[in-house]
Coordinates of C-alpha atoms and ligand atoms in Angstrom, one line a residue:
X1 CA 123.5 122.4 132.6
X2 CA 120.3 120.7 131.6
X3 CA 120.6 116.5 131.2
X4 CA 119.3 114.2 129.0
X5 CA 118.8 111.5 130.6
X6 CA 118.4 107.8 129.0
X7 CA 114.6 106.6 129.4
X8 CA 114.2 103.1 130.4
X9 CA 110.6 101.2 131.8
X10 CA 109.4 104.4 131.4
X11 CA 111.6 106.7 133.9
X12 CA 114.2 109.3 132.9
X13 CA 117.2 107.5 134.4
X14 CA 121.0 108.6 134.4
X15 CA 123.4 105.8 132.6
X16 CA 124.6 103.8 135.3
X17 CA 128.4 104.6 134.3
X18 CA 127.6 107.9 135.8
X19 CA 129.4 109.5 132.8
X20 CA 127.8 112.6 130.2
X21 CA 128.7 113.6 126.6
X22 CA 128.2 117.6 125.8
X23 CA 125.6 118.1 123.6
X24 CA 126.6 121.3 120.9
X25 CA 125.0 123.9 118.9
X26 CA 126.5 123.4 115.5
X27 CA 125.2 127.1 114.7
X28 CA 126.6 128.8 117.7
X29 CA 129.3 126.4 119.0
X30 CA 127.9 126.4 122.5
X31 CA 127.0 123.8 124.8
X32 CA 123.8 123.3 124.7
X33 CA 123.3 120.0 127.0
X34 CA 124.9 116.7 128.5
X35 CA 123.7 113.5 127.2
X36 CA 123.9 110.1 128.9
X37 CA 127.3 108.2 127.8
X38 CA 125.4 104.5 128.0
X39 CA 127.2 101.4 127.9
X40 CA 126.3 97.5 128.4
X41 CA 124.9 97.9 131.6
X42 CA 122.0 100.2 130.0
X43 CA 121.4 98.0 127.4
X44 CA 120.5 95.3 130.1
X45 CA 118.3 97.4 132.0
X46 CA 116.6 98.5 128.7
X47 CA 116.3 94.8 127.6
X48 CA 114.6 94.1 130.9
X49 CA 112.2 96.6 130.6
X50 CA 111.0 95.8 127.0
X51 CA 111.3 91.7 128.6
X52 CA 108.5 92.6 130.7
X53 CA 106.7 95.2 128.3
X54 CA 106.5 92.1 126.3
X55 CA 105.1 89.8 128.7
X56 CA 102.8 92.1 129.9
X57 CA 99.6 93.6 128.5
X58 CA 101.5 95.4 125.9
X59 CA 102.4 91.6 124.6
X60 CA 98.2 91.0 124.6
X61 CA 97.2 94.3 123.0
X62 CA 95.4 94.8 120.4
X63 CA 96.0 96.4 116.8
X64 CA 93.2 99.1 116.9
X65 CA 94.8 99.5 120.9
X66 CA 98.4 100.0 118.9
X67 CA 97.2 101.8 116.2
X68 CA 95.0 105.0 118.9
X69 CA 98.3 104.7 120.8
X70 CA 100.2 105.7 117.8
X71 CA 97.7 108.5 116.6
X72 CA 97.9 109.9 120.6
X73 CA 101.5 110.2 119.8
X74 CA 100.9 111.8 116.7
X75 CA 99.2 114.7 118.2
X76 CA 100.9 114.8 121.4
X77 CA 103.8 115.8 118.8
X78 CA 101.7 117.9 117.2
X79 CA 100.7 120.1 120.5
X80 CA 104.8 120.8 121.0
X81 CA 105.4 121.5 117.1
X82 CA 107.2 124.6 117.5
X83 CA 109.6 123.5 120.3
X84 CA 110.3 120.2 118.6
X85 CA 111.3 122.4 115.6
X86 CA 113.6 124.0 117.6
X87 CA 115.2 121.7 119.0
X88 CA 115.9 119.6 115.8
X89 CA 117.3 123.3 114.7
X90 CA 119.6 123.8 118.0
X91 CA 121.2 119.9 118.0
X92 CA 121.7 119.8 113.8
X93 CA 122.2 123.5 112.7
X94 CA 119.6 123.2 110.7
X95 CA 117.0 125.9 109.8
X96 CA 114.0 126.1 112.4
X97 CA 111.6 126.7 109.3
X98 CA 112.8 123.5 107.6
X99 CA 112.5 121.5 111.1
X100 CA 108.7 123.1 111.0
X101 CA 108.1 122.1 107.8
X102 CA 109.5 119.1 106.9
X103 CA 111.4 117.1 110.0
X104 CA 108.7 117.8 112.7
X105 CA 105.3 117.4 110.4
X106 CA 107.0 114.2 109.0
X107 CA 107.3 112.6 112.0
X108 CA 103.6 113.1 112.6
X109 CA 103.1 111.7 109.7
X110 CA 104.9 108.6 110.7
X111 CA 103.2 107.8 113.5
X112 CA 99.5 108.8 111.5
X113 CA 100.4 106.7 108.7
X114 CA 101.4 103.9 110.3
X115 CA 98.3 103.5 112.5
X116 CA 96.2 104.0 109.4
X117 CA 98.4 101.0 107.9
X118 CA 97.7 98.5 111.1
X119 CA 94.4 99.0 111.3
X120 CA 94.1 98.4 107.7
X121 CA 96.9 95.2 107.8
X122 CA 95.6 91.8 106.8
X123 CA 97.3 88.2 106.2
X124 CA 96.9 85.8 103.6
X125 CA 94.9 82.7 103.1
X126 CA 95.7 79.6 100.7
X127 CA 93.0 77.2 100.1
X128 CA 93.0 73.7 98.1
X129 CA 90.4 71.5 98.3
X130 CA 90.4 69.7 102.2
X131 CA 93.1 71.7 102.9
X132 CA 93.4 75.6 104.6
X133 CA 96.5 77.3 104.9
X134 CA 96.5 80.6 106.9
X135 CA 99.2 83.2 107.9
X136 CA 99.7 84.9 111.0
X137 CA 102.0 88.0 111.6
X138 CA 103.3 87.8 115.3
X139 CA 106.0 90.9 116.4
X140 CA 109.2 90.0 115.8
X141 CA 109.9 91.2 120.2
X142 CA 112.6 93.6 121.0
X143 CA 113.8 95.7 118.2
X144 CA 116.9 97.9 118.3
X145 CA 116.2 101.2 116.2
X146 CA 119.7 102.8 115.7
X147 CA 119.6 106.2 113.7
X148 CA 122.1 109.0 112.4
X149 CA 122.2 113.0 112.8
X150 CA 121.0 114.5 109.6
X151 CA 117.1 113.9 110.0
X152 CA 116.4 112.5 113.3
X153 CA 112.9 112.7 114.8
X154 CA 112.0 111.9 111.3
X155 CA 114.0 108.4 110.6
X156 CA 113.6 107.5 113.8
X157 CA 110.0 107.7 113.8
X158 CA 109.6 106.1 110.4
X159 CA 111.2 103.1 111.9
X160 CA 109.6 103.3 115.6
X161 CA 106.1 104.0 114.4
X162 CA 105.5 100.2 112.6
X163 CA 107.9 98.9 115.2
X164 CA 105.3 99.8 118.1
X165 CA 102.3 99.1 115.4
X166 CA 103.2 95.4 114.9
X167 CA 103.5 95.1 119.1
X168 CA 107.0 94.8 119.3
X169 CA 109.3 96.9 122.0
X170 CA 111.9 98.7 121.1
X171 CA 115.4 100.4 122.3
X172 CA 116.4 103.3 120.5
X173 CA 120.0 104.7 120.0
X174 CA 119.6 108.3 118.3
X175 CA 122.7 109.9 116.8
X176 CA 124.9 111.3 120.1
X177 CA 124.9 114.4 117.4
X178 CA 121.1 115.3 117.9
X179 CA 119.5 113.6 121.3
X180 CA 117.5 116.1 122.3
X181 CA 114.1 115.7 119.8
X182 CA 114.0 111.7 120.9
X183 CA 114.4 112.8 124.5
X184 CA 111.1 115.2 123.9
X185 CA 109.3 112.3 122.0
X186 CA 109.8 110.4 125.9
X187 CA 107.8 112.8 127.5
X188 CA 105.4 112.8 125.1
X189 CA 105.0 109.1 125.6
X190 CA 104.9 109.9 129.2
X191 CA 102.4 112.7 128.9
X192 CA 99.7 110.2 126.9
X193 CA 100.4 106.9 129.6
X194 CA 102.1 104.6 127.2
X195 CA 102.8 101.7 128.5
X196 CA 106.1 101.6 129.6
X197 CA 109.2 99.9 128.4
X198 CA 107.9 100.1 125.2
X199 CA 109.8 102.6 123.8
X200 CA 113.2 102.7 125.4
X201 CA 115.8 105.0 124.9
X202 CA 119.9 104.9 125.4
X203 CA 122.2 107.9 124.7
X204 CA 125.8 107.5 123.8
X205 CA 128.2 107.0 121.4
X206 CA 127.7 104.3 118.9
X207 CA 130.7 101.8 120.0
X208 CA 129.5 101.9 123.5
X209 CA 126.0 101.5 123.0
X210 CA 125.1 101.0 119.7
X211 CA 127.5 97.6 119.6
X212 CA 125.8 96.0 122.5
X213 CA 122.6 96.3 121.1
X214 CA 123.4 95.0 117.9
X215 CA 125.3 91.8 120.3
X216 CA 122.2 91.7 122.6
X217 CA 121.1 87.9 122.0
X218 CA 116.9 88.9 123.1
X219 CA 117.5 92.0 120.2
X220 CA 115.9 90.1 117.5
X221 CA 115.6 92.9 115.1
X222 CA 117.9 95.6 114.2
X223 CA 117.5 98.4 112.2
X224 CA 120.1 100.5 111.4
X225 CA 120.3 103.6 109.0
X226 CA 123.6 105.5 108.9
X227 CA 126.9 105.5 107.2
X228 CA 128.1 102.3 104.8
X229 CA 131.1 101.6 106.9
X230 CA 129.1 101.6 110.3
X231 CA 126.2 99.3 108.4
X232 CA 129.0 97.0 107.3
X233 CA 129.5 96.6 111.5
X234 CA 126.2 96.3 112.5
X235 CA 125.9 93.5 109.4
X236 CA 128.8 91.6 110.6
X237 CA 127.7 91.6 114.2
X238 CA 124.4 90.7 113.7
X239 CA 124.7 87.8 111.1
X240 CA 126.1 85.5 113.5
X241 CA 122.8 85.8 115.7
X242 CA 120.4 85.2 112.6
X243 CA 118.6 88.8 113.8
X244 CA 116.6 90.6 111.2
X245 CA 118.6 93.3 109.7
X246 CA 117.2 96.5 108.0
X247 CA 120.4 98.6 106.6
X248 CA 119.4 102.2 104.9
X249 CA 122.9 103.3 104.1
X250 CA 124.9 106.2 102.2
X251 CA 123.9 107.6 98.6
X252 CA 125.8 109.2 96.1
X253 CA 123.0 110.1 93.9
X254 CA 122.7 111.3 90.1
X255 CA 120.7 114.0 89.1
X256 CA 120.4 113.3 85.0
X257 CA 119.3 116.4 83.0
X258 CA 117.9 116.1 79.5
X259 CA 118.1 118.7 77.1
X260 CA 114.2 117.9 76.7
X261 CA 113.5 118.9 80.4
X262 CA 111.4 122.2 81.2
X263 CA 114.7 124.3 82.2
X264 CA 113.9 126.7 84.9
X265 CA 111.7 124.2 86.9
X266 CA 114.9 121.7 86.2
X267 CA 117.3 124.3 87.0
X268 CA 115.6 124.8 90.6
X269 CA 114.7 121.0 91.3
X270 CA 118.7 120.2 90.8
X271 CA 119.3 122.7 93.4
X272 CA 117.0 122.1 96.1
X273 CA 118.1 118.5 95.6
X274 CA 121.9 118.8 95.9
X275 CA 121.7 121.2 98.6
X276 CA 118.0 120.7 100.9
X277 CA 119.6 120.4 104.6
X278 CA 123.3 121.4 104.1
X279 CA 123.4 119.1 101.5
X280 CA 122.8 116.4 104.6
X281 CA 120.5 113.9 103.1
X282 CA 121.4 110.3 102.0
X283 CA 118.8 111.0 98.8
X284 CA 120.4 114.7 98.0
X285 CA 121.1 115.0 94.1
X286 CA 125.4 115.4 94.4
X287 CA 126.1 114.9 91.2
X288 CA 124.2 116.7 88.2
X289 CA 124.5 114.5 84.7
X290 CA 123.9 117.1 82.3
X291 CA 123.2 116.6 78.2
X292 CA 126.0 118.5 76.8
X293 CA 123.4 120.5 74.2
X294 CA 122.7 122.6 77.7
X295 CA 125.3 122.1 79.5
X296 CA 126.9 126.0 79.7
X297 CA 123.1 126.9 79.8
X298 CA 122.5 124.9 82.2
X299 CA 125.2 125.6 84.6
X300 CA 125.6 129.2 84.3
X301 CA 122.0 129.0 85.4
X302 CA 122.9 126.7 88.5
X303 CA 125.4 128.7 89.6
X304 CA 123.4 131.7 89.6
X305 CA 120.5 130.1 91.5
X306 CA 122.6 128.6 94.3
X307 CA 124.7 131.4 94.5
X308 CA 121.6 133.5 95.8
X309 CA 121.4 130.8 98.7
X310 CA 121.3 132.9 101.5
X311 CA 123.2 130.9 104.2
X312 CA 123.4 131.7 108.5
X313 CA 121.3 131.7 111.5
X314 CA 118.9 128.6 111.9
X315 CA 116.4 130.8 113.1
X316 CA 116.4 133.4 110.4
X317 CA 113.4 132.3 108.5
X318 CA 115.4 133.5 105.5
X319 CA 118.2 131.3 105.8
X320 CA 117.9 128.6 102.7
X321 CA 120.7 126.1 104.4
X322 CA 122.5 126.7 108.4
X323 CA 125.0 125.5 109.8
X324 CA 126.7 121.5 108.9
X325 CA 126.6 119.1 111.6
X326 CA 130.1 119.9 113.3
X327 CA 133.1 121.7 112.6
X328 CA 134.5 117.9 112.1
X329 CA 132.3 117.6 109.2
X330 CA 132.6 120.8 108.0
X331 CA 136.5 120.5 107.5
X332 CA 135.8 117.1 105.7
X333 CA 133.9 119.0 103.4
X334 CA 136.4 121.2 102.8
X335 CA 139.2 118.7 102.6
X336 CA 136.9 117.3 99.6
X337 CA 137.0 120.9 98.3
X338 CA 140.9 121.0 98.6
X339 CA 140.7 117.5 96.6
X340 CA 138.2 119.1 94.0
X341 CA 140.8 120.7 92.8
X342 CA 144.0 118.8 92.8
X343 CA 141.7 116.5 91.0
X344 CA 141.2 119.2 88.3
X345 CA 138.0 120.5 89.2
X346 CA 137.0 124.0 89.0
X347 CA 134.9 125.4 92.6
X348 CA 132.5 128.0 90.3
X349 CA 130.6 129.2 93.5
X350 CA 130.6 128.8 97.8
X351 CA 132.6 126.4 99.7
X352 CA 133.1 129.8 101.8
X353 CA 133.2 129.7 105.7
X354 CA 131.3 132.3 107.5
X355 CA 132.7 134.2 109.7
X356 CA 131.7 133.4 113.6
X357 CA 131.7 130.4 115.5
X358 CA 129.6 128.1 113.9
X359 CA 129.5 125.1 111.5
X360 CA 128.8 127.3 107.9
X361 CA 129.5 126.9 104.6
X362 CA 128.4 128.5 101.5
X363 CA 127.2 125.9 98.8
X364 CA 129.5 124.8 96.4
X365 CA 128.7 124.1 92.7
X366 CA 132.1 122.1 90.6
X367 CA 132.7 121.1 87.5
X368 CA 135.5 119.6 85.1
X369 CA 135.9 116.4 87.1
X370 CA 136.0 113.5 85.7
X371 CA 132.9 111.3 86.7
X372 CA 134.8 108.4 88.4
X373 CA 137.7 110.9 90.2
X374 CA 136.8 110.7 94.2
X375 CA 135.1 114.1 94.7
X376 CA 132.5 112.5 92.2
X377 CA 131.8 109.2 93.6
X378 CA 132.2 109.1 97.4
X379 CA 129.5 110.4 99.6
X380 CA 130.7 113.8 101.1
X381 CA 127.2 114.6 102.5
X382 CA 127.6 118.0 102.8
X383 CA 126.8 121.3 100.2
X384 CA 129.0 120.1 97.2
X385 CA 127.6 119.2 93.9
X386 CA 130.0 118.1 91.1
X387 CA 128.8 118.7 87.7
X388 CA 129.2 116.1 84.5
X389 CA 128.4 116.6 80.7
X390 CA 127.0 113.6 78.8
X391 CA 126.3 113.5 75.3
X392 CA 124.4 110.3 74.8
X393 CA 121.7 108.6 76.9
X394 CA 123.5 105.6 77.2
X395 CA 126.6 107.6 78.7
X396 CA 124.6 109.1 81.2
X397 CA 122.9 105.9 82.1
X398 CA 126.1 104.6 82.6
X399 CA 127.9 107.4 84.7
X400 CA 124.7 106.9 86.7
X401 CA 125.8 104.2 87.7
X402 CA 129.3 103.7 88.0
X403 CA 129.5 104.2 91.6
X404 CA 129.8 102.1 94.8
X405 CA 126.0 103.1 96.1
X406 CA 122.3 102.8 94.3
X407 CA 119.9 104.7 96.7
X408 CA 118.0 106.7 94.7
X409 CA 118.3 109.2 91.1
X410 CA 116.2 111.6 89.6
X411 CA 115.5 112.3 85.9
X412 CA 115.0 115.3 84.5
X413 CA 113.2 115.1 80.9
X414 CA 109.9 115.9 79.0
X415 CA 109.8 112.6 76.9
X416 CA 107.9 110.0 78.7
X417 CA 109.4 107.1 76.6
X418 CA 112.8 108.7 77.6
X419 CA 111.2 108.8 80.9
X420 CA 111.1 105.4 81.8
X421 CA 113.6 103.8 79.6
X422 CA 116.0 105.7 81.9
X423 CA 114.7 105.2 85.1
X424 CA 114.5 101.3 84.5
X425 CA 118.0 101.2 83.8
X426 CA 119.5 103.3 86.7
X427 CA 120.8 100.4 89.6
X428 CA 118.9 102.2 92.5
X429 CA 116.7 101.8 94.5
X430 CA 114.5 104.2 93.8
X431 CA 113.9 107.1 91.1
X432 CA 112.1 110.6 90.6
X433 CA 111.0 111.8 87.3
X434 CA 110.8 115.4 87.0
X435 CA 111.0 115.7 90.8
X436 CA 112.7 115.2 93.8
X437 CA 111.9 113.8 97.6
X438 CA 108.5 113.5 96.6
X439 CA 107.6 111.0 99.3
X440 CA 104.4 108.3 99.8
X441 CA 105.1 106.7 103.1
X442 CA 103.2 103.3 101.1
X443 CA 106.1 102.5 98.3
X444 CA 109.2 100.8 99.0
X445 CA 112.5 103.0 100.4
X446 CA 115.8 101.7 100.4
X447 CA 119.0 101.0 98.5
X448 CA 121.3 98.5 96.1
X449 CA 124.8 98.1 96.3
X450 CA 126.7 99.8 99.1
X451 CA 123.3 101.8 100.0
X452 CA 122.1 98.9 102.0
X453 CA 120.4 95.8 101.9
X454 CA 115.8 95.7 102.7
X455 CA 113.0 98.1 102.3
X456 CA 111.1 100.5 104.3
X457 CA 107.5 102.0 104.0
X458 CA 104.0 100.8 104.0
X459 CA 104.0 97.2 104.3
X460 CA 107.7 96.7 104.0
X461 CA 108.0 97.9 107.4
X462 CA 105.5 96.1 108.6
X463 CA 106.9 92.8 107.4
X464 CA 110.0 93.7 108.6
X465 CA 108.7 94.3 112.1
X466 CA 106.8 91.2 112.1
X467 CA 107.2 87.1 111.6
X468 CA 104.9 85.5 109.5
X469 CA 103.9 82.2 110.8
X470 CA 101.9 79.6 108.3
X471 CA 99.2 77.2 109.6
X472 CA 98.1 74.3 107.8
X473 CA 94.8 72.6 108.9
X474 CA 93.6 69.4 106.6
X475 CA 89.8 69.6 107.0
Ligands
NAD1 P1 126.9 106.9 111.4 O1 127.0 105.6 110.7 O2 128.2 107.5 111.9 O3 126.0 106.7 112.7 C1 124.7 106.2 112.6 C2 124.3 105.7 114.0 O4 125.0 104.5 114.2 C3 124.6 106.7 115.1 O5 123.5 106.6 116.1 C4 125.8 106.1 115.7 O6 126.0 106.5 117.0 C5 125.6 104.6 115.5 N1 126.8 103.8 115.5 C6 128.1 104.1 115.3 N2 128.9 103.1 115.4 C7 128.1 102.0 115.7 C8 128.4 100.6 116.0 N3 129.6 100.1 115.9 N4 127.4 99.8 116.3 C9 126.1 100.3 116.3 N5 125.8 101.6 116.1 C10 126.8 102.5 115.8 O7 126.1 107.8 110.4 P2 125.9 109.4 110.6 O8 127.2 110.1 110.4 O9 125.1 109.6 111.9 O10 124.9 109.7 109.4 C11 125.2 110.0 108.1 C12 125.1 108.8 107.2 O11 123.8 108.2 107.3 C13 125.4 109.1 105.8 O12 126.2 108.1 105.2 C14 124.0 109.0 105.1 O13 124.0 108.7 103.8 C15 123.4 108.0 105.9 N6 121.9 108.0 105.9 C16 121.2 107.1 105.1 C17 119.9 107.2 105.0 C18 119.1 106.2 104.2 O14 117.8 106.1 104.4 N7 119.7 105.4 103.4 C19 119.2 108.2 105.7 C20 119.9 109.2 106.4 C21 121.3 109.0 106.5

C-alpha cells in the first residue's frame, strides 16, 4: 500500500507516532493510500525546520529570488497536470475534467499570480516637512496553512503561494480527506531545489495536528479555511497568543432571480452555481430567490436543466458532478433530504443514490420551504438547492440575508440601477451580477457574519502574510 508520508526540512519522513490513516476513493470505496496520522511531536519537528529555513538564506532572500521560485513551481505543476488532475479526482470523487480545468490550472495560477504580485509589491511613504516616515513589510515567520477537502490544491495554494512570496515558512495541514495532490506539490518542490523547510507538510486528523499548530507559540500566523464550527476552534485557540488569524468559513449563499434577467442564461448560471463540484463549494448558489412573476417558469425550467445532469464515474468526461466526499457526508445530505420534507418541502428532482459502492447522489432541486425553516439556512454543502418565491425587491433583499453566514450572493437581473441597489444591500462579502465564480485573484475574498472574519487575494494576502513596520527619521 503506497504511503504518504509527512514532508518536513525537506525529506518525506513517517510521523513519528508510527501510526497511518487509510486514504479512500469516494467514487469507488477503495483504499487508495495510508496517510501519516501526525501529532505534537511532528509539529516540533516541522517548527524546527521552518526555525532554521528562517534563519537561513531563505530568511535573506530576495523578492525577485521568491517570486522565480514561485513561477518554477508554477510550471513544475504544470509539467504533471494530468496526474495532479487525477489525483484531486481519486481523493475527492470529483470529476477528472473539472480537476483539469478548474482545481489543477487554478493552482498554477496561484503561484503565477502571486509572483507577479511581489515583484510588483511596494510600501508607503509619508512625508512632512523635516520629517520622513517610511514602511517596511517584514514576513510575519512561520505560518500554519490549514485547509479543507472540497478544493484542495487550489485553497491551499492560494494561501501558500503569498505565504512563500512575502518570505515566510510555512506548515501545512491539508484535509485528511484529500492528501494526496499536497503530497505531489512536495516533490515538485523537491524536483525544482527549494529550499527546504520552507514548505512543510503534516498529515492527520485535524484534533491531532491541526490543534497543535494552532497552540504552537513560534506559529505566528494561522490561516484556516474550513467549517464555521472548526473556525470558531482555531479562533479561540489562537486569540490567547495574539497570532494573526485568517478564517474563510461556511456559506449559505442566495442566488436572487429577477423577472428582468435574460432567462435561459439565468436558468443555467443558477444551476451550475448550486451544483459545480457536488454542490461542494463554500460560494455554491443553495438557495435560488426567485420573483414570483417567473417563478413556475422559472423552475420548471430548473428542474429540467439539472435533471439532465448526468452523474457517475469521475473519469467519464461526461459526468457533470461524481461522487460526494464520503458516504458520511453523503447520508448527511440525505438526512437534510429526509428533513426537506418533514419541513414541508417538496424534492421535485435527484436526491437518488446510485447504485455501486461509491459516494453518489443525483442533484436535488426543493421547493415550498419556508425561507428561514433549517433545510434553507444551514450549510449542507452538498447537491441540494431550496427554492424561494419573492414578490418584492425588498423581500428578497431581506431573505438574502436572514441567515447566520454572508460569504458571497449573486444577482440575476437586466436593470443596472436594480443591479447595484441590490448587491449593495446584500450582508456578504462578496457578490456576482449576472454571473457566478467569476474570479480575479486581485479583489478581496472572504466573508461576514458566521463566514469568517479577513480577506484574501491580491494584496490582502500579502498584508496578511506580512508586518508592516513604520520608521520615522526627523531630517
Ligand atoms: P473542516 O472544518 O472539518 O476541516 C477543515 C480543516 O481543519 C481540515 O484540514 C481539518 O482536518 C482541520 N481541523 C479540524 N479540526 C481542527 C482543529 N480543532 N484545529 C485545527 N484544525 C482542525 O471543514 P471541511 O469539512 O474540510 O470543509 C468544508 C467546510 O469548509 C465547509 O463549511 C465550507 O463552506 C468551508 N469552506 C470555506 C471556504 C471559504 O473560502 N470560505 C472554502 C472552502 C470550504
Amino acid at each position: 500500500m503506497k504511503r504518504l508520508h509527512n514532508h518536513i526540512n525537506g525529506r518525506f519522513v513517517a510521523p513519528t507516532g508510527g501510526a497511518w490513516i487509510d486514504n479512500v476513493n469516494p467514487a469507488t470505496g477503495a483504499v487508495i493510500s495510508q496517510i501519516a496520522r501526525s501529532t505534537s511531536a511532528d509539529v516540533d519537528a516541522a517548527v524546527a525546520a521552518g526555525r532554521a529555513a528562517l534563519d537561513g538564506a531563505w530568511g535573506r532572500s530576495s523578492a525577485a529570488e521568491r517570486a522565480d521560485l514561485l513561477d518554477a513551481i508554477a510550471s513544475g505543476i504544470e509539467a504533471r497536470l494530468a496526474e495532479f488532475a487525477e489525483a484531486e479526482s481519486a481523493d475527492n470523487g470529483k470529476p477528472v475534467h473539472l480537476a483539469a480545468a478548474v482545481d489543477i490550472p487554478r493552482a498554477i495560477s496561484n503561484f503565477r499570480f502571486f509572483a507577479g504580485a511581489v515583484r510588483h509589491d511596494h510600501t508607503g511613504c509619508h512625508t512632512t516637512p523635516g520629517v520622513i516616515n517610511y514602511t517596511l513589510r517584514k514576513p510575519v515567520g512561520m505560518a500554519a496553512l490549514i485547509t479543507p477537502w472540497n478544493l484542495p490544491l487550489y485553497l491551499l495554494t492560494w494561501k501558500l503561494a503569498p505565504a512563500l512570496g512575502m518570505g515566510n515558512v510555512t506548515i501545512a495541514k491539508p484535509s485528511e480527506l484529500t492528501p494526496t495532490t499536497a503530497t505531489l506539490l512536495a516533490e515538485v518542490f523537491a524536483s525544482i531545489g527549494a529550499p527546504a523547510g520552507i514548505y512543510n507538510l503534516l498529515h492527520g486528523y485535524g484534533p491531532e495536528v491541526g490543534a497543535p499548530m494552532v497552540a504552537h507559540p513560534d506559529i505566528r500566523a494561522v490561516s484556516f479555511t474550513g467549517g464555521t464550527v472548526t473556525g470558531a476552534h482555531v479562533a479561540a485557540a489562537a486569540a490567547p497568543k495574539f497570532k494573526k488569524l485568517s478564517l474563510e468559513l461556511g456559506g449559505k449563499n442566495a442566488t436572487l432571480v429577477f423577472a428582468d434577467c435574460d432567462f435561459e442564461e439565468t436558468v443555467k448560471g443558477a444551476a451550475r452555481a448550486a451544483f459545480l463540484n457536488q454542490g461542494q463549494i463554500c460560494l455554491c448558489g443553495s438557495r435560488i430567490l426567485v420573483d414570483d412573476a417567473i417563478y413556475d417558469r422559472f423552475v420548471e425550467a430548473l428542474v429540467a436543466e439539472v435533471s439532465a445532469m448526468k452523474v457517475g464515474d469521475p473519469t467519464d468526461p461526461d459526468v457533470s458532478l461524481g461522487a460526494l466526499i464520503s458516504q458520511g457526508h453523503r447520508d448527511k445530505v440525505e438526512g437534510y433530504l429526509r428533513l426537506a420534507v418533514e419541513e414541508g418541502g417538496t424534492i421535485r428532482c435527484g436526491g437518488e443514490r446510485l447504485d455501486g459502492p461509491g459516494a453518489f447522489i443525483t442533484p436535488a432541486v426543493i421547493t415550498d420551504l419556508e425561507s428561514t425553516c433549517r433545510t434553507a439556512t444551514e450549510e449542507i454543502f452538498g447537491p441540494v438547492v431550496t427554492v424561494h418565491r419573492f414578490s418584492t425587491e425588498a423581500e428578497a433583499i431581506e431573505k438574502a440575508n436572514q441567515v447566520r453566514y454572508g460569504l458571497a450572493a449573486s444577482v440575476w437581473t437586466a436593470d443596472l440601477r436594480r443591479a447595484h441597489r441590490v448587491s449593495a444591500a446584500l450582508a456578504t462579502g462578496m457578490v456576482w451580477v449576472n454571473t457566478w465564480l467569476l474570479r480575479d485573484l486581485r479583489v478581496p475574498f472572504g466573508g461576514v457574519k458566521d463566514s469568517g472574519v479577513g480577506r484574501e487575494g491580491g494584496h490582502y494576502s500579502l498584508e496578511f502574510f506580512s508586518e508592516s513596520q513604520n520608521i520615522c527619521v526627523k531630517l
